[in-house]
Coordinates of C-alpha atoms and ligand atoms in Angstrom, one line a residue:
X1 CA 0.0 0.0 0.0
X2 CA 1.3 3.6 -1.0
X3 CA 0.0 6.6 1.4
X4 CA 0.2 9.1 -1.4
X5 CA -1.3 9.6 -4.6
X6 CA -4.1 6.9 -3.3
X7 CA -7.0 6.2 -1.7
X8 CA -6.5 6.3 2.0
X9 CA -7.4 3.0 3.7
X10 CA -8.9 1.7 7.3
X11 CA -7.6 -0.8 9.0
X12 CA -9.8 -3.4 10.3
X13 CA -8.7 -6.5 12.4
X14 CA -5.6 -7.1 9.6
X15 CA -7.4 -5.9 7.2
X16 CA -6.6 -3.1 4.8
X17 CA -9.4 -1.8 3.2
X18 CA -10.8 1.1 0.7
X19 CA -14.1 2.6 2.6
X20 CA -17.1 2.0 0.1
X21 CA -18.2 5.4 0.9
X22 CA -19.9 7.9 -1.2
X23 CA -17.9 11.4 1.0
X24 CA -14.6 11.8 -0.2
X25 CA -11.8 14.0 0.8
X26 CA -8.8 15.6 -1.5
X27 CA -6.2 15.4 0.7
X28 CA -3.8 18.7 0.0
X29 CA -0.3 19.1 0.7
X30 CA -0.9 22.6 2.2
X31 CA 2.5 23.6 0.9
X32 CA 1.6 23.4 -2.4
X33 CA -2.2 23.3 -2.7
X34 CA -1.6 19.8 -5.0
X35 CA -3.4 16.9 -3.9
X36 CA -1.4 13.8 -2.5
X37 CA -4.7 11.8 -1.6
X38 CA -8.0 10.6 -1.3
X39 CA -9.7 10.2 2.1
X40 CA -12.8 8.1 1.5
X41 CA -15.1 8.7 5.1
X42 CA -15.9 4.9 6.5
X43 CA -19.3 4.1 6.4
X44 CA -21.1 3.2 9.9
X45 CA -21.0 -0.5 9.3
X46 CA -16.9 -0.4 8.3
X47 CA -17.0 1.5 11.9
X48 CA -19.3 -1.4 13.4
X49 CA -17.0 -3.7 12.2
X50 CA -13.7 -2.0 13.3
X51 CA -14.9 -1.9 17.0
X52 CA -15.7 -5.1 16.9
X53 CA -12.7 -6.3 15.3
X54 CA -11.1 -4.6 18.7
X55 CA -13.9 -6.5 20.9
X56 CA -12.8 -9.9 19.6
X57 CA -9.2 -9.3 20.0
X58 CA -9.1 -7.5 23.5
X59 CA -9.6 -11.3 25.4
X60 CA -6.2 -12.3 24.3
X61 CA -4.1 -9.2 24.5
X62 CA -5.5 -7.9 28.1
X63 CA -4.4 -11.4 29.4
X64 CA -1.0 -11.1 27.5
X65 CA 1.4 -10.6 30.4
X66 CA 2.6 -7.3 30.4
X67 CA 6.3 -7.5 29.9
X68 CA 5.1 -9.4 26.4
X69 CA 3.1 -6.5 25.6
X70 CA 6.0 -4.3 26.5
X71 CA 8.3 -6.4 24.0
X72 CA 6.3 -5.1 21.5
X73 CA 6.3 -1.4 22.2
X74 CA 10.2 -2.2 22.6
X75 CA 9.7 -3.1 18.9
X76 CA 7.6 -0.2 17.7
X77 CA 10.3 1.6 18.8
X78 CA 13.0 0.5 17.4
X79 CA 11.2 0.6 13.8
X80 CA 10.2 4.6 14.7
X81 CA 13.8 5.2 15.2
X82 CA 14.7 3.2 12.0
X83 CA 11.6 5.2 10.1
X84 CA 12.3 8.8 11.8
X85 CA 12.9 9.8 8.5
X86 CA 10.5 8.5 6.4
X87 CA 7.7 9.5 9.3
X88 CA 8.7 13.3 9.2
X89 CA 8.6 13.4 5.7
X90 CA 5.0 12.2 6.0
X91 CA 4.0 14.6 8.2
X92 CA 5.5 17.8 6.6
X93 CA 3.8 16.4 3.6
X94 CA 0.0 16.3 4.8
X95 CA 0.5 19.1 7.8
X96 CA 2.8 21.1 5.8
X97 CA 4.7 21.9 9.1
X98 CA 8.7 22.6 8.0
X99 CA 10.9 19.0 8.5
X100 CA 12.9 19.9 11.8
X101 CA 9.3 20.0 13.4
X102 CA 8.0 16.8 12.1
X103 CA 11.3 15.9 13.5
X104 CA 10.8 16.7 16.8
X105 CA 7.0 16.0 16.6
X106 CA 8.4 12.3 16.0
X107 CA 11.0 12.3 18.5
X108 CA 8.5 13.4 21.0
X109 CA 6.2 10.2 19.9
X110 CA 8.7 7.8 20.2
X111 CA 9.1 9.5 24.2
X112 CA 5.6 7.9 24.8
X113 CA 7.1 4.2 23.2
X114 CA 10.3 5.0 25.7
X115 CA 7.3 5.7 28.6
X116 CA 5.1 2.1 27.4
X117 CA 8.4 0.0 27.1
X118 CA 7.8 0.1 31.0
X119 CA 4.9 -1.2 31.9
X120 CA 6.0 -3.9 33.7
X121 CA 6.9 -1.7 36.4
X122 CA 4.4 1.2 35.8
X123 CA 1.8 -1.5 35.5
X124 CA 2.3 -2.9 39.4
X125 CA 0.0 -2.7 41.6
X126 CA 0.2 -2.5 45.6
X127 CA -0.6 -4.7 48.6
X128 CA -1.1 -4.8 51.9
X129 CA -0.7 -8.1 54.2
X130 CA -2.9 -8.5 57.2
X131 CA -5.5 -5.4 57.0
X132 CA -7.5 -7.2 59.1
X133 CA -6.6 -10.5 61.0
X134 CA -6.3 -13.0 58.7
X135 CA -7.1 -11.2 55.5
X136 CA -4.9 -9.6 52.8
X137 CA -5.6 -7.1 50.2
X138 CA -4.3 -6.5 46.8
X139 CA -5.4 -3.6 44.4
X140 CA -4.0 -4.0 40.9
X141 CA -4.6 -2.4 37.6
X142 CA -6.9 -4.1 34.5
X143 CA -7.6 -2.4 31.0
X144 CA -10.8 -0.7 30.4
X145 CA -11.9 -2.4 27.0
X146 CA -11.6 -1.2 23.5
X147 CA -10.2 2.6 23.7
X148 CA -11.5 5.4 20.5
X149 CA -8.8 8.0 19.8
X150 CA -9.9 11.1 17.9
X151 CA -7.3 12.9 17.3
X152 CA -6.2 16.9 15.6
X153 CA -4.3 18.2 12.5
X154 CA -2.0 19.7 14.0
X155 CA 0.5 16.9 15.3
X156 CA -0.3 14.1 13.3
X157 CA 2.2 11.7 15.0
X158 CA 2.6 13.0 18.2
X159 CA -1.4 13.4 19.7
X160 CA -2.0 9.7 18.6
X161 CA 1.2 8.5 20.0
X162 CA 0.0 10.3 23.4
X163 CA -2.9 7.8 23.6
X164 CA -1.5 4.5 21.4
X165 CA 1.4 3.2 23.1
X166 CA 0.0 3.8 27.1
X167 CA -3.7 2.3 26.2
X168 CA -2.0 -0.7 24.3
X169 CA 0.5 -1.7 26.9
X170 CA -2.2 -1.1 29.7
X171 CA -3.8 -4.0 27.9
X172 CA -6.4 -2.5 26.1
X173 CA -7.7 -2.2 22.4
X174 CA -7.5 0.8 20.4
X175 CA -9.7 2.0 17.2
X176 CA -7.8 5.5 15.5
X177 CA -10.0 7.8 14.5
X178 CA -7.5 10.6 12.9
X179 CA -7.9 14.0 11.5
X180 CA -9.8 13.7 8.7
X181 CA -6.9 16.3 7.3
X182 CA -4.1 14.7 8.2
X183 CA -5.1 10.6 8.0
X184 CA -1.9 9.5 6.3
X185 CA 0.3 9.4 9.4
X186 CA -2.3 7.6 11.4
X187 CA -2.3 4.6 9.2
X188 CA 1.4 4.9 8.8
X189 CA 1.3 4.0 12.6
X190 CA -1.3 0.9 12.2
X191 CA 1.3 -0.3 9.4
X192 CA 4.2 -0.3 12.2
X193 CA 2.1 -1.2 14.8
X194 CA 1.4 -4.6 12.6
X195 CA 4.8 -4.6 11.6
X196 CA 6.3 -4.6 15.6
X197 CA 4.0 -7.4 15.9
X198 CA 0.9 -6.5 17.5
X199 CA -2.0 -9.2 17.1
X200 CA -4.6 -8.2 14.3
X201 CA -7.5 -6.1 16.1
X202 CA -5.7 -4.8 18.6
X203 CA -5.2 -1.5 16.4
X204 CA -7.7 -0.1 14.0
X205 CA -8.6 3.1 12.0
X206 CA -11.6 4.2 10.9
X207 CA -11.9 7.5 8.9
X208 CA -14.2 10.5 8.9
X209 CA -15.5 13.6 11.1
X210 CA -18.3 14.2 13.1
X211 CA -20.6 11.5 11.6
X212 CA -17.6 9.0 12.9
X213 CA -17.1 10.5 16.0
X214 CA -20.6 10.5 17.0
X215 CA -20.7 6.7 16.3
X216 CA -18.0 5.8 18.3
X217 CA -19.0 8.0 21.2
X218 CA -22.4 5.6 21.2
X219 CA -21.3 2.9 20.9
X220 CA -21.2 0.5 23.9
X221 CA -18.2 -1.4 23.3
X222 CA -16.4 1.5 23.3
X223 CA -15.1 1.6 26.9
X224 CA -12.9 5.5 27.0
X225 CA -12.3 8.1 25.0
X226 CA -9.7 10.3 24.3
X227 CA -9.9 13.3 22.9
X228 CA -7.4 16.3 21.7
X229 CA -8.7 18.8 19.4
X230 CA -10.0 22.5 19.8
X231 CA -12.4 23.7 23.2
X232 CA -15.7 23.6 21.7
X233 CA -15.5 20.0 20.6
X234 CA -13.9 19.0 23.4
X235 CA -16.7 20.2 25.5
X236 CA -19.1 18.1 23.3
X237 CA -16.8 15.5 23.5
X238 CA -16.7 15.2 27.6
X239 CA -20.4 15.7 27.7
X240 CA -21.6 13.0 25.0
X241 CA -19.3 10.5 26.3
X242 CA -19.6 11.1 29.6
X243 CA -23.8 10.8 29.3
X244 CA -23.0 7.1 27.0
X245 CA -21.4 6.2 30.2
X246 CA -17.7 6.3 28.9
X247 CA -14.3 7.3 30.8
X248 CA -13.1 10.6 28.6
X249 CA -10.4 12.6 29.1
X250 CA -11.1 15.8 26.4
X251 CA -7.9 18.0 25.6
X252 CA -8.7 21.3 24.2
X253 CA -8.1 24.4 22.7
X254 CA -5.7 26.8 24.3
X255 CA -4.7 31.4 24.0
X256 CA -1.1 31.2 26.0
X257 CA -0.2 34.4 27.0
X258 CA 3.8 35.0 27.1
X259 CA 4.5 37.9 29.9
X260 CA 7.6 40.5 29.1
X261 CA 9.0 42.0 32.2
X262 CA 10.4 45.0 31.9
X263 CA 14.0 43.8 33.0
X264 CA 13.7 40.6 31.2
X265 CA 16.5 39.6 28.9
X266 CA 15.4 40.8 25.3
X267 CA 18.2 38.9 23.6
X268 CA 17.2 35.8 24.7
X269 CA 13.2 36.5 25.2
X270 CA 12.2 37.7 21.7
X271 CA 13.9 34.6 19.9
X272 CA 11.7 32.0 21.9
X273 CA 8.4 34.1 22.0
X274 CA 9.0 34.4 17.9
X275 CA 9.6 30.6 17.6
X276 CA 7.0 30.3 20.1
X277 CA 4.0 32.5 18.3
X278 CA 5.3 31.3 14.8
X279 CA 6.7 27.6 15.0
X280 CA 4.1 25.1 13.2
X281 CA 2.8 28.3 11.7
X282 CA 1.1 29.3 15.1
X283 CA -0.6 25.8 15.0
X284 CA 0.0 24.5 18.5
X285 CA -1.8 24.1 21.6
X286 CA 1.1 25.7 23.4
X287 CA 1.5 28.5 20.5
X288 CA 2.2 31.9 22.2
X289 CA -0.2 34.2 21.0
X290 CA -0.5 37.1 23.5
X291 CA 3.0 38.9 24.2
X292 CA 2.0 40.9 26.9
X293 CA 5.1 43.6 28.3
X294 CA 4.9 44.6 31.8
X295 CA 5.9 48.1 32.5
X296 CA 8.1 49.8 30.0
X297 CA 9.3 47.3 27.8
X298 CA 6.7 47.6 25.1
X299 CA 8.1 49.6 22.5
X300 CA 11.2 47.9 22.1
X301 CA 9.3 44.2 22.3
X302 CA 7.4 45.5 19.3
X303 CA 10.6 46.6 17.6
X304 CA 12.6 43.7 18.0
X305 CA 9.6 41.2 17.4
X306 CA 8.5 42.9 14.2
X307 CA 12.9 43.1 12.9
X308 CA 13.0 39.0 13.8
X309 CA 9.1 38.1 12.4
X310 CA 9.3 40.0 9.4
X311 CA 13.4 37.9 8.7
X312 CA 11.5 34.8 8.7
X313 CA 11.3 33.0 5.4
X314 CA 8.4 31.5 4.5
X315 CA 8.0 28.1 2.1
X316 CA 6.8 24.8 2.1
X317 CA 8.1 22.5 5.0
X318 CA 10.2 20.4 3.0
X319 CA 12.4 22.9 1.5
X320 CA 15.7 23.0 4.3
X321 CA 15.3 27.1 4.1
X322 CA 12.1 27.7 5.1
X323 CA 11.3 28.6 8.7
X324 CA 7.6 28.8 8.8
X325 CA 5.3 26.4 7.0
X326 CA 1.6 27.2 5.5
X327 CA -2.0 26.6 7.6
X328 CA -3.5 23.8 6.7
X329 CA -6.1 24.5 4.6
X330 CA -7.1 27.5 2.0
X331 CA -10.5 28.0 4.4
X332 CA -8.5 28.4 7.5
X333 CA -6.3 31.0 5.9
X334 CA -9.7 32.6 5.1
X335 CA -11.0 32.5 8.3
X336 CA -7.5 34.5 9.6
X337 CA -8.0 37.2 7.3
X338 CA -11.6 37.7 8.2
X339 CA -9.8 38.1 12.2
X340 CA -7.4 40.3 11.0
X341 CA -9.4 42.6 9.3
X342 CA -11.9 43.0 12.0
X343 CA -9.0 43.5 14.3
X344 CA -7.9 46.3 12.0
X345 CA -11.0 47.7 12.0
X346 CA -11.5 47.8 15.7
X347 CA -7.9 50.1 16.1
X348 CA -5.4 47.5 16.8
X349 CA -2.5 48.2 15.5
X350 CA -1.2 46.2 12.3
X351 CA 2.8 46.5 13.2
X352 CA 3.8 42.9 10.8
X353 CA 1.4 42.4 8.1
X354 CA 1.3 38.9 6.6
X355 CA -1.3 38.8 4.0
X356 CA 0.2 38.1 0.5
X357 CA 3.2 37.0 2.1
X358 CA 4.7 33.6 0.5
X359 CA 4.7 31.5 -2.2
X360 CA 1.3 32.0 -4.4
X361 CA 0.4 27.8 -4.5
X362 CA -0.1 26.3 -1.5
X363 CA -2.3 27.9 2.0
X364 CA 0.8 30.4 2.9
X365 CA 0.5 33.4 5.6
X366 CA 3.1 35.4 6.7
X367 CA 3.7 36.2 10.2
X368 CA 1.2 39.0 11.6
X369 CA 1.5 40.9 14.6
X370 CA -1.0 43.4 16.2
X371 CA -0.2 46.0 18.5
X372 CA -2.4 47.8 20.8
X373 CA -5.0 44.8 21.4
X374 CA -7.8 45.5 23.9
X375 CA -9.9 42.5 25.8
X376 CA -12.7 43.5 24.0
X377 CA -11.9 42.0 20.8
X378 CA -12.0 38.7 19.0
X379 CA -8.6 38.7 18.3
X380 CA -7.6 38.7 21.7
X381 CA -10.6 36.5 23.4
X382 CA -11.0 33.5 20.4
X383 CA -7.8 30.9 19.7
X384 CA -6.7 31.8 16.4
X385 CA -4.6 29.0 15.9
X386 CA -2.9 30.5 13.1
X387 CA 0.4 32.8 12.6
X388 CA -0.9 35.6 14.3
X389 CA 0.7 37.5 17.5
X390 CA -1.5 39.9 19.8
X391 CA 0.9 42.2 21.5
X392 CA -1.0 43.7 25.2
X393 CA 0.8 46.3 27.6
X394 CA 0.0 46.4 31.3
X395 CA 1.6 48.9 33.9
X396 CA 3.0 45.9 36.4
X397 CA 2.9 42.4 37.0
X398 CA -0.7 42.9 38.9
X399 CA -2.6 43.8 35.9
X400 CA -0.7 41.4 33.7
X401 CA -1.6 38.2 35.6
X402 CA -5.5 39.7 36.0
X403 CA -5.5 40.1 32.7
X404 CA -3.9 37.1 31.7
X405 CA -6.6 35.0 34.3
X406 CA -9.7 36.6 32.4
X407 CA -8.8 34.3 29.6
X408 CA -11.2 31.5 29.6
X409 CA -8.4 29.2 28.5
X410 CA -5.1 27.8 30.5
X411 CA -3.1 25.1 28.8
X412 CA 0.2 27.0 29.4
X413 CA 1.1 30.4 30.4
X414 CA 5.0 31.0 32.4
X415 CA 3.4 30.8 35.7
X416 CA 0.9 27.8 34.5
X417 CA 2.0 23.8 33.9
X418 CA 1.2 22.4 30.8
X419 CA -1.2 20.1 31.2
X420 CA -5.0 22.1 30.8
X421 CA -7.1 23.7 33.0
X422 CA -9.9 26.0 32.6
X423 CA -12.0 25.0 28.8
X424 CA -8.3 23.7 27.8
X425 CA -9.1 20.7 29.5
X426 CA -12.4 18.4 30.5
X427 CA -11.6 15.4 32.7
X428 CA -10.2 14.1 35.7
X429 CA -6.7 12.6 34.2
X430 CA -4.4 13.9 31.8
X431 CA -3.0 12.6 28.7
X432 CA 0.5 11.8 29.6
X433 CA 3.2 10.2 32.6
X434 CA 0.9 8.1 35.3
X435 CA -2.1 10.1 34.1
X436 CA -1.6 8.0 31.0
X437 CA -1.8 4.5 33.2
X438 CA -4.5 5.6 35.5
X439 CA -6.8 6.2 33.1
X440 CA -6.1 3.2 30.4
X441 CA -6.8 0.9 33.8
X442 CA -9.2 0.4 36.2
X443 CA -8.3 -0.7 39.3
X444 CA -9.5 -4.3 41.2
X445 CA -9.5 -4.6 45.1
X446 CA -8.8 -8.5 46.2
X447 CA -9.4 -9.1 49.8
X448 CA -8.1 -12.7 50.8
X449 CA -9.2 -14.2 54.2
X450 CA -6.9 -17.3 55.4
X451 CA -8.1 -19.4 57.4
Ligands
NAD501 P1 -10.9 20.0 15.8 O1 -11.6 20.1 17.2 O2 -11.5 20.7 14.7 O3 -10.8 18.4 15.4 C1 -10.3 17.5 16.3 C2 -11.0 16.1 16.1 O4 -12.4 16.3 16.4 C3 -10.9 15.7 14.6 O5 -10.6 14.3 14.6 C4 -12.3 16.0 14.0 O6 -12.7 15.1 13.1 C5 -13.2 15.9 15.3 N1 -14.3 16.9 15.2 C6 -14.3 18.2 14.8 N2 -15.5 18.8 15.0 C7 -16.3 17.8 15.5 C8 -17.7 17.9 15.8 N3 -18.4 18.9 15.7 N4 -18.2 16.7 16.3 C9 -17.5 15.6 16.5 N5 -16.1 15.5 16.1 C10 -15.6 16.6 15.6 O7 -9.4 20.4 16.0 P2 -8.3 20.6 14.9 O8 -8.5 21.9 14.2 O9 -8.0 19.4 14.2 O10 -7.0 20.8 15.9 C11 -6.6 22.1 16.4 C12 -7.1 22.2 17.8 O11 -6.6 21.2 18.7 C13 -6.7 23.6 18.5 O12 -7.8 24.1 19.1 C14 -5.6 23.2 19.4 O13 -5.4 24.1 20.5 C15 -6.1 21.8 19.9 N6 -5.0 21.0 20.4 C16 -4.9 20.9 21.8 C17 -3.9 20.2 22.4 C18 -3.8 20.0 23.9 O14 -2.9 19.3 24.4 N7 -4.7 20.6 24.7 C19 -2.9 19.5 21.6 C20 -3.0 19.7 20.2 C21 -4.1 20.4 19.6

């Protein structure tokens, strides 16, 4: 099977298969507007079949010990190291993102493979002899069933990698359901998964958008979900799972502010909040979108960050010159120069402006920055998740952090962890470390009585 130029295939139980559907996608490369494939959407029976294909095979693989399960996640590594290559090429291609990021979206994949090659020892679970006279008690840790994974554009390695590895090696079984923009790298990962050696079922992927997702939040043999994608749909997401009786953990959108003290060193500051606000072209949860200088810094924030925005060169990702990458998609470009304009209009001040900036084919915008952006406008209060920098002034530290807690996000802010709170986040356990195992098992008390 090729992953360009093609249709884009599910994978059911070992199956690879071309979804008989009548909705198809064109699949762009958003650096140069061409197509590279076509995404038919699976039908609701290929979906059926898919989580039950995960329902027949979860028996045997939650009673494979978990130092054989590891062995494999040992060997999914090993074959992502080998394929590091070949797997940021893939996503640059469908995300358009430049190389050295798929790189290190990759690298920070395989971290989660590094993380699930320990389950033996992650996976333990605790005792205690005599509680009572006589009787002993023993809580360990059991999969929850067959595990849906709907995942974003924007990292289209990493965010599935997140959920695969820790919900496989807890014992579970797993059905992908990836952006329907970027589904190439998603079944890239079924191919390797098969490939390390994980039994047929274990692993599927289904295609489509909200038709898809709606099924597999239904459906009862679908135990958890999780969920990474922007705050609205995560809210919908948490709810509709929640009320089918499901575990969730929902992951949402995010509007980081990046605070500029007035003594702060410039030299080293603007560099990170450029590569920050403009990395991925400004398509990350932890994007910097708000540089907000404390005290008198302003000015010369503005200077230097419109001299090192306006340097950066702008092409598609695979080309080893370019520093920023295009959006994703022609409509999402749109829908940031509809913000922009209204921005404009409203008396912010347009200090970098990117329209027109970068190669005519392909979804390109240059780096914007605003200055002079109030709390009353869109720019400010909606994630833009695009190349586009809102610069704020406050008079001391005091205003800055009330201004900074009105947002009604908080994935990551200098004083924040990453991590989610606020409409970044719905759900009791996070996505990654021992968050990861608590959720992908459920925990068993065993009380023995001798007598
Ligand atoms: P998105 O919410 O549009 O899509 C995410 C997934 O949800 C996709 O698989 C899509 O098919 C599905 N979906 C979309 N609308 C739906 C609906 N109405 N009903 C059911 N399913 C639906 O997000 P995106 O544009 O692909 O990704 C960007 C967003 O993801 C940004 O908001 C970004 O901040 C967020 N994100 C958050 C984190 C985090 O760790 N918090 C990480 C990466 C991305």
């Amino acid at each position: 099977m090729t992953t360009t130029s093609t249709d884009v295939p599910t994978l059911i139980g070992a199956e690879w298969e071309t979804p008989v559907s009548a909705t198809v996608d064109e699949i762009p490369d958003p650096g140069t507007g061409q197509t590279i494939a076509r995404l038919p959407y699976s039908t609701m029976d290929e979906i059926d079949r898919a989580i039950a294909a995960a329902r027949a095979a979860l028996p045997e693989w939650s009673d494979t010990p978990a130092p054989q399960r590891a062995q494999v996640m040992f060997r999914l590594k090993a074959l992502m190291e080998e394929r590091l290559e070949d797997l940021a090429q893939l996503v640059t291609l469908e995300n358009g993102k430049t190389l050295a990021e798929s790189r290190g979206e990759v690298r920070r994949g395989i971290e989660v493979v590094d993380f699930a090659c320990s389950a033996p020892t992650i996976l333990m679970g605790s005792s205690l002899d005599q509680i009572a006279p006589g009787i002993d008690e023993e809580i360990g840790r059991f999969p929850v069933g067959v595990v849906a994974g709907i995942t974003p554009f924007n990292f289209p390695v990493m965010v599935p990698m997140w959920m695969i590895p820790m919900a496989l090696v807890c014992g579970n079984a797993f059905v992908l359901k990836p952006s329907q923009r970027t589904p190439l790298s998603g079944v890239r990962l079924g191919e390797l998964l098969l490939e390390a050696g994980l039994p047929p079922g274990v692993f599927n992927v289904v295609h489509g958008a909200n038709d898809a997702v709606n099924k597999l939040l239904a459906h009862p043999d679908i135990a958890a979900v999780s969920f990474v994608g922007s705050a609205g749909v995560a809210r919908y997401i948490y709810e509709t799972a929640a009320a089918h009786g499901k575990r969730v953990q929902a992951l949402g959108g995010a509007k980081n502010h990046m605070l500029i003290m007035d003594d702060a060193d410039l030299e080293q500051s603007i560099p990170a909040l450029i590569a920050s606000a403009f990395g991925s072209a400004g398509q990350r949860c932890l994007a910097g979108s708000v540089a907000l200088g404390v005290g008198s810094v302003g000015d010369e924030m503005v200077r230097r960050l419109v001299d090192q925005a306006e340097a950066l060169h702008l092409g598609p990702g695979r080309d080893p010159e370019t520093d920023m990458g295009p959006v994703i998609r022609d409509e999402r470009r749109t829908e940031l120069l509809a913000y922009i304009d209204e921005a404009a209009g409203q008396g912010a001040r347009l200090v970098t402006d990117g329209r027109g900036a970068g190669p005519a084919d392909g979804f390109f915008l240059g780096p914007t920055i605003f200055d002079n952006v109030t709390p009353d406008m869109r720019i400010w209060r909606d994630e833009l998740f695009g190349p586009v920098l809102s610069v704020m002034r406050a008079s001391d530290i005091d205003e800055a952090l009330t201004l900074l807690n009105a947002s009604t996000y908080g994935n990551m802010a200098s004083i924040f962890p990453f991590g989610g709170w606020n409409q970044s986040f719905y759900g009791d356990l996070h996505a990654t470390g021992m968050d990861s195992v608590h959720f992908y098992t459920s925990t068993k008390v065993t009380v023995s009585r001798w007598f």
